[in-house]
Every structure is written in C-alpha cells, then in structure tokens.
Short mmCIF file of C-alpha atoms and ligand atoms in Angstrom, two decimals:
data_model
loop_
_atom_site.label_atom_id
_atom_site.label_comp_id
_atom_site.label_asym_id
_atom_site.label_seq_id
_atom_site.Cartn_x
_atom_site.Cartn_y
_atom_site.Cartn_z
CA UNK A 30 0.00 0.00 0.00
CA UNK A 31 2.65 2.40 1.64
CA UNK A 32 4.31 1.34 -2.28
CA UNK A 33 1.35 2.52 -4.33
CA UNK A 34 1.28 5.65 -2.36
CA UNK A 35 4.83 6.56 -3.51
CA UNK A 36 3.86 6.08 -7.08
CA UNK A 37 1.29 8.19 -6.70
CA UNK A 38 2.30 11.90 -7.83
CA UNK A 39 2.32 13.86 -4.52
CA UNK A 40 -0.09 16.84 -3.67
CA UNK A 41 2.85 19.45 -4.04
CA UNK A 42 6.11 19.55 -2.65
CA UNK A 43 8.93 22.47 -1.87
CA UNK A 44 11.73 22.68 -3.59
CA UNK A 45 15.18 23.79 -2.00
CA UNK A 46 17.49 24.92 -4.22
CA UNK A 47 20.94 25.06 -2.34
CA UNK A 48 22.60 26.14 -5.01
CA UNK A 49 20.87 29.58 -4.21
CA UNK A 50 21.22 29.63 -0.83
CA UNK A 51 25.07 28.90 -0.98
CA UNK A 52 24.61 32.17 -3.97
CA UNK A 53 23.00 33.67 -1.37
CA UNK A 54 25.93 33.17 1.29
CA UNK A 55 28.39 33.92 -1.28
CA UNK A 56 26.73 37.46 -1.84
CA UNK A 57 26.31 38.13 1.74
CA UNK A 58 29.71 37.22 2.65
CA UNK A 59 31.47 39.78 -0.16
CA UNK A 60 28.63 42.11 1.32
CA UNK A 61 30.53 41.57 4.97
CA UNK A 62 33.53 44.15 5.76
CA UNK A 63 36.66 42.66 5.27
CA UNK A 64 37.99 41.18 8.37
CA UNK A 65 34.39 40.24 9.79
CA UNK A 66 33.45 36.62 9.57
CA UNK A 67 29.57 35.73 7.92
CA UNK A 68 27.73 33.01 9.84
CA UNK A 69 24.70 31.53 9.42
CA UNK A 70 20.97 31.47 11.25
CA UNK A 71 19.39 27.97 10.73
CA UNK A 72 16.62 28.68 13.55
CA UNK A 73 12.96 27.23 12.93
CA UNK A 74 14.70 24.25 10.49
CA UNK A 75 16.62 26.91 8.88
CA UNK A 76 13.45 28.61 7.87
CA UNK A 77 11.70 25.62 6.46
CA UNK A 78 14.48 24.65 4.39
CA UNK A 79 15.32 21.70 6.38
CA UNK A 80 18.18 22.62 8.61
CA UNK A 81 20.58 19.39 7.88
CA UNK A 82 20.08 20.03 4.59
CA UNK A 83 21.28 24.00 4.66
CA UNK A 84 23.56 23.16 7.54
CA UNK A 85 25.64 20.73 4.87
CA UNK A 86 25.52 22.89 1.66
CA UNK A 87 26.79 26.11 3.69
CA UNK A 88 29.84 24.33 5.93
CA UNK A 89 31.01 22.92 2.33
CA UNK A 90 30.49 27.02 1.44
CA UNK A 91 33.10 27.71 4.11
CA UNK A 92 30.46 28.25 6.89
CA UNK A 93 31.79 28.09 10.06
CA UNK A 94 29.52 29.44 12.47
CA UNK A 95 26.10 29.11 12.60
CA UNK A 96 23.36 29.90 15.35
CA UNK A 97 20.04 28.36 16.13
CA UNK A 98 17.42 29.16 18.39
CA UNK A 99 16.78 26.00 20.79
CA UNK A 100 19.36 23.66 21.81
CA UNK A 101 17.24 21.10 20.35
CA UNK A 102 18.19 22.19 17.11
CA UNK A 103 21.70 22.87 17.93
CA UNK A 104 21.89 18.93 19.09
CA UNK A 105 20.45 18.09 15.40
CA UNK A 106 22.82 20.48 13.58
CA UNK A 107 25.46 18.93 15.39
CA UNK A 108 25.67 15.97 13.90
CA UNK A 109 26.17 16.74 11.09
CA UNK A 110 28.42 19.75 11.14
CA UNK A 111 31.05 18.24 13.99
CA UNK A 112 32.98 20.63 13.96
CA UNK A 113 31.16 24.17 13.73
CA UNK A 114 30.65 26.58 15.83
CA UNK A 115 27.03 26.61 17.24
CA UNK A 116 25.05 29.14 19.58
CA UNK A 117 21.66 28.83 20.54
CA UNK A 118 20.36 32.17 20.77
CA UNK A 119 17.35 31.50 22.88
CA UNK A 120 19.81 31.15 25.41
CA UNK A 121 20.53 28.87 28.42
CA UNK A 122 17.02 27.14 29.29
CA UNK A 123 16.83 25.77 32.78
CA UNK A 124 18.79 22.61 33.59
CA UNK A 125 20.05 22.38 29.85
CA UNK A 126 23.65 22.81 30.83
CA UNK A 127 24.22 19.10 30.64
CA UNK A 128 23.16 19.13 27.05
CA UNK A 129 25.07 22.33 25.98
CA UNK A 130 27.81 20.84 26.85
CA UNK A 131 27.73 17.62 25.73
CA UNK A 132 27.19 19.09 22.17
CA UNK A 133 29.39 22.10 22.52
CA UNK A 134 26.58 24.19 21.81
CA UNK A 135 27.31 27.76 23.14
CA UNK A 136 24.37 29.37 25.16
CA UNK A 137 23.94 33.14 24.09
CA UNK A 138 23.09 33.97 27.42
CA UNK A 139 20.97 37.11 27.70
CA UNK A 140 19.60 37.17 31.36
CA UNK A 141 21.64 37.67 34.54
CA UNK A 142 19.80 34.18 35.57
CA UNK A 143 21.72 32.49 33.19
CA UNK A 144 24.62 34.20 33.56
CA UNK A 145 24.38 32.92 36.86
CA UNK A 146 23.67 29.14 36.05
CA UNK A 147 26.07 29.09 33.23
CA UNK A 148 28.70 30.40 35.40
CA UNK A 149 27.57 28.18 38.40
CA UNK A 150 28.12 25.30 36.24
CA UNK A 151 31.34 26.00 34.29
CA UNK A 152 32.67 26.08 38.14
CA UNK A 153 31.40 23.31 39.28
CA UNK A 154 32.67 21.44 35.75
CA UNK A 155 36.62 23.85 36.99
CA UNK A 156 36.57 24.53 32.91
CA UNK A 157 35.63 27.10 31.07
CA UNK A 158 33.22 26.19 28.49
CA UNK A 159 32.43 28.83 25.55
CA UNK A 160 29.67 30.90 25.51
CA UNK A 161 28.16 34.30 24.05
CA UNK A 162 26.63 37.51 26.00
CA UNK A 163 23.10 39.31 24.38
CA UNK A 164 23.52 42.91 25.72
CA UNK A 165 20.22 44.26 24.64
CA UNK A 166 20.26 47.56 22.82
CA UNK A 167 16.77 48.34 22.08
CA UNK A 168 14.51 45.50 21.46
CA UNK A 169 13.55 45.09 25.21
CA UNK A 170 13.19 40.88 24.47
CA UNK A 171 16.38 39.26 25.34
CA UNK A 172 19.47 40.05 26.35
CA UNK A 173 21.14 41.89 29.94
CA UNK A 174 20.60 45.67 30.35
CA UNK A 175 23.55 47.95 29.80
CA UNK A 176 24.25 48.25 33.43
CA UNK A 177 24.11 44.35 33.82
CA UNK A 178 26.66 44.24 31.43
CA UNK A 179 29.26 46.96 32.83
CA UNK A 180 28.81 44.86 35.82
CA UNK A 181 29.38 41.56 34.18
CA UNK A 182 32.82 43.42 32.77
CA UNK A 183 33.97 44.86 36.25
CA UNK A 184 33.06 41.30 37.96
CA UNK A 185 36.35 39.04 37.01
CA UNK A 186 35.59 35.64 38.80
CA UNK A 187 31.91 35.76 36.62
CA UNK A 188 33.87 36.45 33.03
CA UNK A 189 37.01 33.90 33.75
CA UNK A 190 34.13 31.65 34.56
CA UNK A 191 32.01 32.32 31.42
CA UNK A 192 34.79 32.25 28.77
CA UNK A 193 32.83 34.72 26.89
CA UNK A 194 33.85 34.32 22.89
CA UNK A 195 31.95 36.94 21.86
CA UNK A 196 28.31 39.77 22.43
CA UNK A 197 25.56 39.97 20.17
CA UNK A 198 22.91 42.94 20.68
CA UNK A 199 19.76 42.84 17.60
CA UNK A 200 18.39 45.36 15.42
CA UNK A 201 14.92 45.93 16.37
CA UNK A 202 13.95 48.06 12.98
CA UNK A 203 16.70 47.03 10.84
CA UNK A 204 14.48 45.99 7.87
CA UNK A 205 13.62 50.36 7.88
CA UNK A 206 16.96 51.77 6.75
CA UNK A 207 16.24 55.22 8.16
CA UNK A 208 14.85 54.53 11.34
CA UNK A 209 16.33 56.58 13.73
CA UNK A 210 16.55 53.36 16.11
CA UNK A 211 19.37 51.54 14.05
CA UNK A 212 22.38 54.62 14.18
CA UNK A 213 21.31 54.56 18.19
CA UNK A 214 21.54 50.89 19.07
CA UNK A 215 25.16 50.65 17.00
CA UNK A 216 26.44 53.16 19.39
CA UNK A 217 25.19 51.45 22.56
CA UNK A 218 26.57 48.33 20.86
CA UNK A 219 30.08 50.02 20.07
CA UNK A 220 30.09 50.90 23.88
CA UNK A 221 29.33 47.34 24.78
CA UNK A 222 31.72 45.85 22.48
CA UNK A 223 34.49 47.89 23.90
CA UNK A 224 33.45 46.35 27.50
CA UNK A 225 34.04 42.95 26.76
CA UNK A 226 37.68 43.52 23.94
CA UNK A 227 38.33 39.68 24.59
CA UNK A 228 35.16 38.48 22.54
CA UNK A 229 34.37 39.11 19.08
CA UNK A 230 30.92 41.13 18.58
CA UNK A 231 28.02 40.76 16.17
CA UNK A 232 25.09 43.05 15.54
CA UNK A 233 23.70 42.52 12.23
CA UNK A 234 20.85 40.36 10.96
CA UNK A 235 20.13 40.19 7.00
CA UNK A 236 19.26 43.78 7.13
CA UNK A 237 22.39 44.89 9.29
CA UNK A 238 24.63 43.14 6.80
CA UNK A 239 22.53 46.02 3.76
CA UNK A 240 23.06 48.75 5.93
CA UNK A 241 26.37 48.86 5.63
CA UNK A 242 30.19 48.14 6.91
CA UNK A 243 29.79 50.42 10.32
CA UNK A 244 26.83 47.72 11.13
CA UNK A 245 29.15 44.56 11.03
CA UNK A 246 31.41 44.68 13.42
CA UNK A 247 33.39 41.24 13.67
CA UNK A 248 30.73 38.88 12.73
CA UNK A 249 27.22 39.42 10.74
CA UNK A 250 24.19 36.71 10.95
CA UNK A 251 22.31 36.86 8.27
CA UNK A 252 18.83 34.32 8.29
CA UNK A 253 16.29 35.10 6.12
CA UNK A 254 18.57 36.56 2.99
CA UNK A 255 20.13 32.95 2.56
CA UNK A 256 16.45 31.76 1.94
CA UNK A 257 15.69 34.29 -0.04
CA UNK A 258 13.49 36.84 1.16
CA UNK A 259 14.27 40.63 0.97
CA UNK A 260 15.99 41.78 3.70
CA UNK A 261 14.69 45.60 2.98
CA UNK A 262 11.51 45.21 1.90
CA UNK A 263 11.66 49.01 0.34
CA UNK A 264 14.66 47.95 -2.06
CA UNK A 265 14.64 45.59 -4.83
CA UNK A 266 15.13 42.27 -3.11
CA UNK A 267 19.45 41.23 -4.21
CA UNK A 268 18.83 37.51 -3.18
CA UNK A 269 18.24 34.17 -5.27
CA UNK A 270 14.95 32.14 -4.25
CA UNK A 271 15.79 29.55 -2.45
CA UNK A 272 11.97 27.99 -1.61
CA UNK A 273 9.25 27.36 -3.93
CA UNK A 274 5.62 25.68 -3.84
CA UNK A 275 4.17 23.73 -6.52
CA UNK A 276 0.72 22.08 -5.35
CA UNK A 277 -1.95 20.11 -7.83
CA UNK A 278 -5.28 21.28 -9.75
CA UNK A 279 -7.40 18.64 -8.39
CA UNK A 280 -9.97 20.08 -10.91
CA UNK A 281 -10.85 22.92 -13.27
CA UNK A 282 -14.69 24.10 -13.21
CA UNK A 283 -16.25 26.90 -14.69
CA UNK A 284 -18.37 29.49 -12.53
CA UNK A 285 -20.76 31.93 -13.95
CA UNK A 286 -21.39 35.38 -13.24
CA UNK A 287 -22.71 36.13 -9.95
CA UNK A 288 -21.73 32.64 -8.00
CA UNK A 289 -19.42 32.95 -5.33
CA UNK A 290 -16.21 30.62 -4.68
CA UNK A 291 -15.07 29.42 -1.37
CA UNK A 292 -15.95 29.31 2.30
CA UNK A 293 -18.14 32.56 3.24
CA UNK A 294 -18.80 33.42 -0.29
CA UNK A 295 -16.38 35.80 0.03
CA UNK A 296 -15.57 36.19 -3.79
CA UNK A 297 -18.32 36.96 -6.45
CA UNK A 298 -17.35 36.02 -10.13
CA UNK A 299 -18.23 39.21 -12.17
CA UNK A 300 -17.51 37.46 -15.51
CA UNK A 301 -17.87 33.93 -16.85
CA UNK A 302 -14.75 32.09 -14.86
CA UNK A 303 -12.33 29.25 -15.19
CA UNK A 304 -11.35 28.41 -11.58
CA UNK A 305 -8.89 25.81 -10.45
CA UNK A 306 -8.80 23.85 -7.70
CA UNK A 307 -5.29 23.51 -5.87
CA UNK A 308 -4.68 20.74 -3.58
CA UNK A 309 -3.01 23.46 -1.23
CA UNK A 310 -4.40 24.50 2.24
CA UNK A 311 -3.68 26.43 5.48
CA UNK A 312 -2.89 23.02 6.82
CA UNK A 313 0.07 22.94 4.73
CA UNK A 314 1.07 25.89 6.34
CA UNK A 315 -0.44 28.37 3.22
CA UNK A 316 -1.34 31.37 5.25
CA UNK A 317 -4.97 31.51 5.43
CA UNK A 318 -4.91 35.44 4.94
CA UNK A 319 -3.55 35.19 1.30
CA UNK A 320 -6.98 34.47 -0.23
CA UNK A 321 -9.10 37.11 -1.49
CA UNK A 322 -12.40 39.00 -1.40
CA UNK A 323 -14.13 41.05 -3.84
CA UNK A 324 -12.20 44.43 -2.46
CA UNK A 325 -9.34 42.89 -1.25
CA UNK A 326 -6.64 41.03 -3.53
CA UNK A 327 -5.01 37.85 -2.36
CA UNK A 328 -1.98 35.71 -3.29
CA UNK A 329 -0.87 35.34 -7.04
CA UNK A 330 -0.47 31.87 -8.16
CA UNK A 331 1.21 30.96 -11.65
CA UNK A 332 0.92 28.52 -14.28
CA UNK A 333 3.85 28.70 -16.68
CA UNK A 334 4.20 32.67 -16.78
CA UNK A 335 0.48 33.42 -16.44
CA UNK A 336 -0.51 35.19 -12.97
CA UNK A 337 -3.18 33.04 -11.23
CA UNK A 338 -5.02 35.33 -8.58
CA UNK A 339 -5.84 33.34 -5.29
CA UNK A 340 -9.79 33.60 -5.05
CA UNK A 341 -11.94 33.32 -1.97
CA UNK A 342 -10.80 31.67 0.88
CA UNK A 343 -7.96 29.60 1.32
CA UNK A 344 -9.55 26.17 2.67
CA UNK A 345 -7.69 23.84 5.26
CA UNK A 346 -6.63 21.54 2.06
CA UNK A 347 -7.47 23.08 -0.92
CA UNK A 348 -7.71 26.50 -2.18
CA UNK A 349 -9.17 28.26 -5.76
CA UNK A 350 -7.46 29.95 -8.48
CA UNK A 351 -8.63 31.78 -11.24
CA UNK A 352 -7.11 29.98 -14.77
CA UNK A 353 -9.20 31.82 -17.06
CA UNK A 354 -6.18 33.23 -19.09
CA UNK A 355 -4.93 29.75 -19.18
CA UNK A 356 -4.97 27.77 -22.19
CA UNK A 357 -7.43 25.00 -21.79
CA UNK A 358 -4.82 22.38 -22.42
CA UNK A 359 -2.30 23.86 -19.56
CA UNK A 360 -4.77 24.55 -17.05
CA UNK A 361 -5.98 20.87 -16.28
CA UNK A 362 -6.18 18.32 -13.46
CA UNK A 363 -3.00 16.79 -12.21
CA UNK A 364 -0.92 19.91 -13.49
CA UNK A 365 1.34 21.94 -10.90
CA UNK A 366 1.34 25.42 -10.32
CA UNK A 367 3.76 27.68 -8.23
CA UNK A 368 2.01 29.00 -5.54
CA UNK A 369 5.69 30.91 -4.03
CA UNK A 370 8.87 30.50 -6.64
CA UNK A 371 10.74 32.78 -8.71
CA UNK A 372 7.55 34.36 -9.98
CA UNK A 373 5.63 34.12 -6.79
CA UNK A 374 8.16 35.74 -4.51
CA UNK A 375 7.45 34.71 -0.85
CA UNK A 376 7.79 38.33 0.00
CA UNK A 377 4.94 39.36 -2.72
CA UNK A 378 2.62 36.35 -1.19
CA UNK A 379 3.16 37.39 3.03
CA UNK A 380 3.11 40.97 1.73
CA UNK A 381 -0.77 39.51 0.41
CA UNK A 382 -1.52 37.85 3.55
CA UNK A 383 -0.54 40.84 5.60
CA UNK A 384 2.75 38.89 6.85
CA UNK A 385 6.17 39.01 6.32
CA UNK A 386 8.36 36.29 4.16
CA UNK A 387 9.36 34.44 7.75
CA UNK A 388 6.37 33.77 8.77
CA UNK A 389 5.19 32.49 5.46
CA UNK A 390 8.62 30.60 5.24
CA UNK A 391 8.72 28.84 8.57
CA UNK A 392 4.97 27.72 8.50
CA UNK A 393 5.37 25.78 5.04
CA UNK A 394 5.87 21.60 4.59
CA UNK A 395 4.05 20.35 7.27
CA UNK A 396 2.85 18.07 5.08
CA UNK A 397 4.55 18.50 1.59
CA UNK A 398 7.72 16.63 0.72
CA UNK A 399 10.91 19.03 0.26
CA UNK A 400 13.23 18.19 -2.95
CA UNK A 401 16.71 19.66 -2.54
CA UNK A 402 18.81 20.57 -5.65
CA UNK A 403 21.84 21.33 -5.99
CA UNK A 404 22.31 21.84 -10.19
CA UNK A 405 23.29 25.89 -10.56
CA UNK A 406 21.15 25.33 -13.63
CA UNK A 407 18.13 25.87 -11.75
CA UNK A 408 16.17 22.50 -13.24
CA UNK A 409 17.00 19.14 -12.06
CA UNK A 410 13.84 17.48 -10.96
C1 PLP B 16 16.59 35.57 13.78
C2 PLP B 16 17.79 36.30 14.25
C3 PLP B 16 18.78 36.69 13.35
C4 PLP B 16 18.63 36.56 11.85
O1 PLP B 16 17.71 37.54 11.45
P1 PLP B 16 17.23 37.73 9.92
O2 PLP B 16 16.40 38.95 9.97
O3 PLP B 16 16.46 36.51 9.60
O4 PLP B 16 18.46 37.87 9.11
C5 PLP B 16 19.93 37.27 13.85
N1 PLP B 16 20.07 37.49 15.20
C6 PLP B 16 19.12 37.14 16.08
C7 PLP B 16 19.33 37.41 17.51
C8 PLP B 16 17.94 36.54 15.65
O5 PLP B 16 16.99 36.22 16.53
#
C-alpha cells in the first residue's frame, strides 16, 4: 500500500534549491567588511528549508559558524556539522547545561539568571566552556541591560568563569533603513563591544549586513537573505529564491457570473470564470490570509508565466485559483502550479496575507515533501 502511495504523484512539494542559498551566502559574505566573519541562522529548520540540509551545503560554502534558536536544534545540527561553531540564541534554558555541553553548543546567554547558572556550572565542571553575552540595545526581548553588562565586565571571577567568545545585541527596525533606532543601538553596541575587547561582537541580521560596513562589526548573521526573502523590503530584493511551492489542480470548473467561490462566499465572479482547484491549504502551512475578497486582492499563483489570482478563501486543504487566461490544455487536473517561486516571490505572497516572508517561510511543509537541488542550472527534478 505504503508502495502505491509513492507512485502516486504527490499533492505538491517544496523545492530547496541550495545552489541559491550557498549564492545567497556567497553574496552576503562579499557584502561583509573585510575582516568580519559571515555566519549563518538555521533557527525554525533553517526557515523551512530543512536545517541538515542547509547546515551541509553552507559548511562545504566555508560556513563556520552558525546559530540556532533551541538547543534542540543545535543537538540536530550537530551531527552533522562536527565541527562548527554553534550558539543557541534562545539562550541557556533551565537545567540544559548538561546538554550544551555535551554538544558544545554555546548558550547566548541574555539574562543575569543564566549568567548565573552558566557560570555556576562552568565552576562546578573547573573549565571554562564557551559561551556568548546578548547585551540588549533596544529591542527590550532578550538580552542583559547595559548596566548588567558593565557589571558583568567589572566582575572578574563571573567572566574567567564564562569564557565569553563573543556579544551579540539585535536590530529591532533594521528591515527600515532610516529609522532613527538603528544609528542609536550601534552606538550602545560600540560601547558594549568595547566592554568585553576579549570576545568578538556581532550586531547585524540580514538587514544589518545592507546597511552597511559600520553595522558589522566582527561577525554578521544573516537568516532570512540565505532563503531568499528581501531583507529591505523598500529595495529591490538582491537575493536568489531559495523555496518554492508547486501544489496540484485537483480540478478545473467553470463558474458563472454572480456565483461565489469558497468558504463565506467571500468572492463573487463578475464574468464567466475558469477556476482551479489547488490541492493546497492552510494546513500545509499556506497562510490563510492570502486568499481574497471582492475588495481585497489575495496571493498570485502561476501557471507557466500566467498570474493566477488566489480567489476566496484559502480552505484547510485546498484553495481556488482563477485559470481563465490559461490555455485550456495547460490549465488541467493533475498539473502543478507555483504557488511561491521565482515568480511568486514569498515576500509578494506574506506581503498579500498581511505577513512578512518568515512567517510564510517557517509555517510551510508540514505536510509537503521538500526536494533539494543542488544543479546551478536551476532544473534538475
Ligand atoms: C533571527 C535572528 C537573526 C537573523 O535575522 P534575519 O532577519 O532573519 O536575518 C539574527 N540574530 C538574532 C538574535 C535573531 O533572533
């Protein structure tokens, strides 16, 4: 049974196409002031990608350092990069010293708590085991206070404990080029850097690494760039996709003037229709909020190079485009069409849904099969 099912053509699947992300890595890193190192974020299974997959492609890059957000996935990404760097940026959860350890995982420890356990621990082990410091600089969500951390660099016993290897702080509005917030939290976070001179510092996310040389200090961690969304969603977006959706028609029907398509009736047909059915649903992780109404546009689906509005509402497992421009012949049951790709950028879809490419990124392949490829030629399925 399990055997017929795997001959069966799937519903849709992602594909990952690590030849742009390692692009993507490539651009960042000649992006990075010389001197400064560019690492990696795989958090959230390196943004849907699949992290062992991303983890692999970007170490035989030259990756070095990457950070994740729960040990948990620091423990996977271990394996199968032995010997990276890894920091878990969530920080030190309680009673996970044990397993930080045990796979070198580095805590970015951002409360005095866990400055307190970590410290506590690397005493009780008489080694010092690596670790970073979050000095928060404006985002009020992780990270010691300023005065937390002056005290943390006049307390000696606490830092020879800690073996601190380097301070992060984040850019809370980084993705806004001239807010006023970003010049202000690079000087607190040159005046933090200079408190701790024996660890490297890092402030920039995607966005940092756009805004410029002054922003990258010794190390830059770019996440969502390497998967392709637009760091600066006001500039033209400089990265390759990495992700896209194809899903099913399931069936074509026509729908005459007047009728309404999809849950609510939210979407009248004001001309004779061709509408497609997509075997594609929030429960796949398609953001319920890209469908459409009759004032407000949704998502853009396409078949070949024609644009496929979404219409209605997105269903749990299926949702409706309209295929009327389609040729007959192309627009037919068992076909694919890319619901997020090269034509239907991720950012274009959240931007629809009233999201942002992360969210939209991160919730996909619950259920659909990923296909990594690796051919620069962009086809290899
Ligand atoms: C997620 C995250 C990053 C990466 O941010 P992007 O905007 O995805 O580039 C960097 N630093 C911290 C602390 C993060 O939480």
């Amino acid at each position: 049974m399990t055997e017929n099912l795997s001959d069966m053509s799937p519903n849709g699947y992602i594909i990952i196409n690590l030849e742009g992300l390692v692009a993507n890595w490539n651009l960042l890193r000649e992006k990075t002031a010389p001197g400064a190192e560019c690492s990696a974020v795989l958090k959230a299974n390196a943004y849907g990608a699949g992290l062992e997959q991303a983890a692999t492609a970007l170490r035989r890059a030259g990756c070095r350092t990457f950070f994740v957000a729960l040990p948990q996935e620091g423990v996977r990404l271990r394996k199968v990069a032995p010997d990276a760097t890894i920091y878990v940026l969530n920080g030190l959860y309680p009673g996970g010293e044990e397993l930080y350890c045990e796979a070198m995982l580095r805590p970015v420890l951002g409360s005095k708590a866990e400055l307190e356990d970590w410290g506590l621990f690397c005493r009780k082990r008489k080694v010092a085991i690596p670790s970073a410091l979050h000095v928060d600089t404006g985002m009020n969500r992780l990270g010691v206070t300023m005065s937390e951390a002056r005290w943390l660099a006049n307390t000696p016993e606490m830092l020879s404990a800690l073996d601190l290897k380097l301070v992060i702080s984040h850019l809370a509005c980084g993705d806004t080029p001239n807010a006023p917030q970003n010049q202000a939290q690079k000087q607190k976070f040159a005046e933090v850097a200079e408190l701790f001179p024996q660890a490297k510092a890092s402030l920039a996310n995607s966005a940092g690494v756009l805004l410029g040389p002054d922003y990258h200090f010794d190390l830059v961690r770019p996440g969502i760039a390497l998967f392709g969304g637009n760091p600066i969603p006001e500039r033209p977006n400089p990265m390759a996709t990495v992700a896209s959706l194809h899903a099913m028609i399931l069936q074509v029907r026509t729908v005459s003037p007047q009728e309404t398509v999809g849950y609510g009736g939210q979407f009248t047909a004001a001309k004779p229709m061709r509408v497609a059915t997509v075997s594609c649903g929030y429960a796949d992780g398609f953001i319920r909020q890209a469908g459409s109404t009759d004032t407000t546009p949704g998502s853009v689906a396409y078949l070949g190079d024609i644009p496929c509005p979404v219409i209605g509402r997105v269903s749990m497992d299926v949702l409706a485009i309209d295929v009327s421009n389609c040729p007959q012949q192309t627009a037919r049951r068992g076909v694919y069409v890319e619901l997020l790709g090269e034509k239907a950028s991720v950012d274009k879809a959240a931007q629809s849904a009233g999201t942002i490419s992360y969210e939209f990124l991160t919730s996909l392949g619950r259920r659909f099969e990923r296909r990594y490829f690796h051919s620069a030629a962009g086809k290899g399925l």
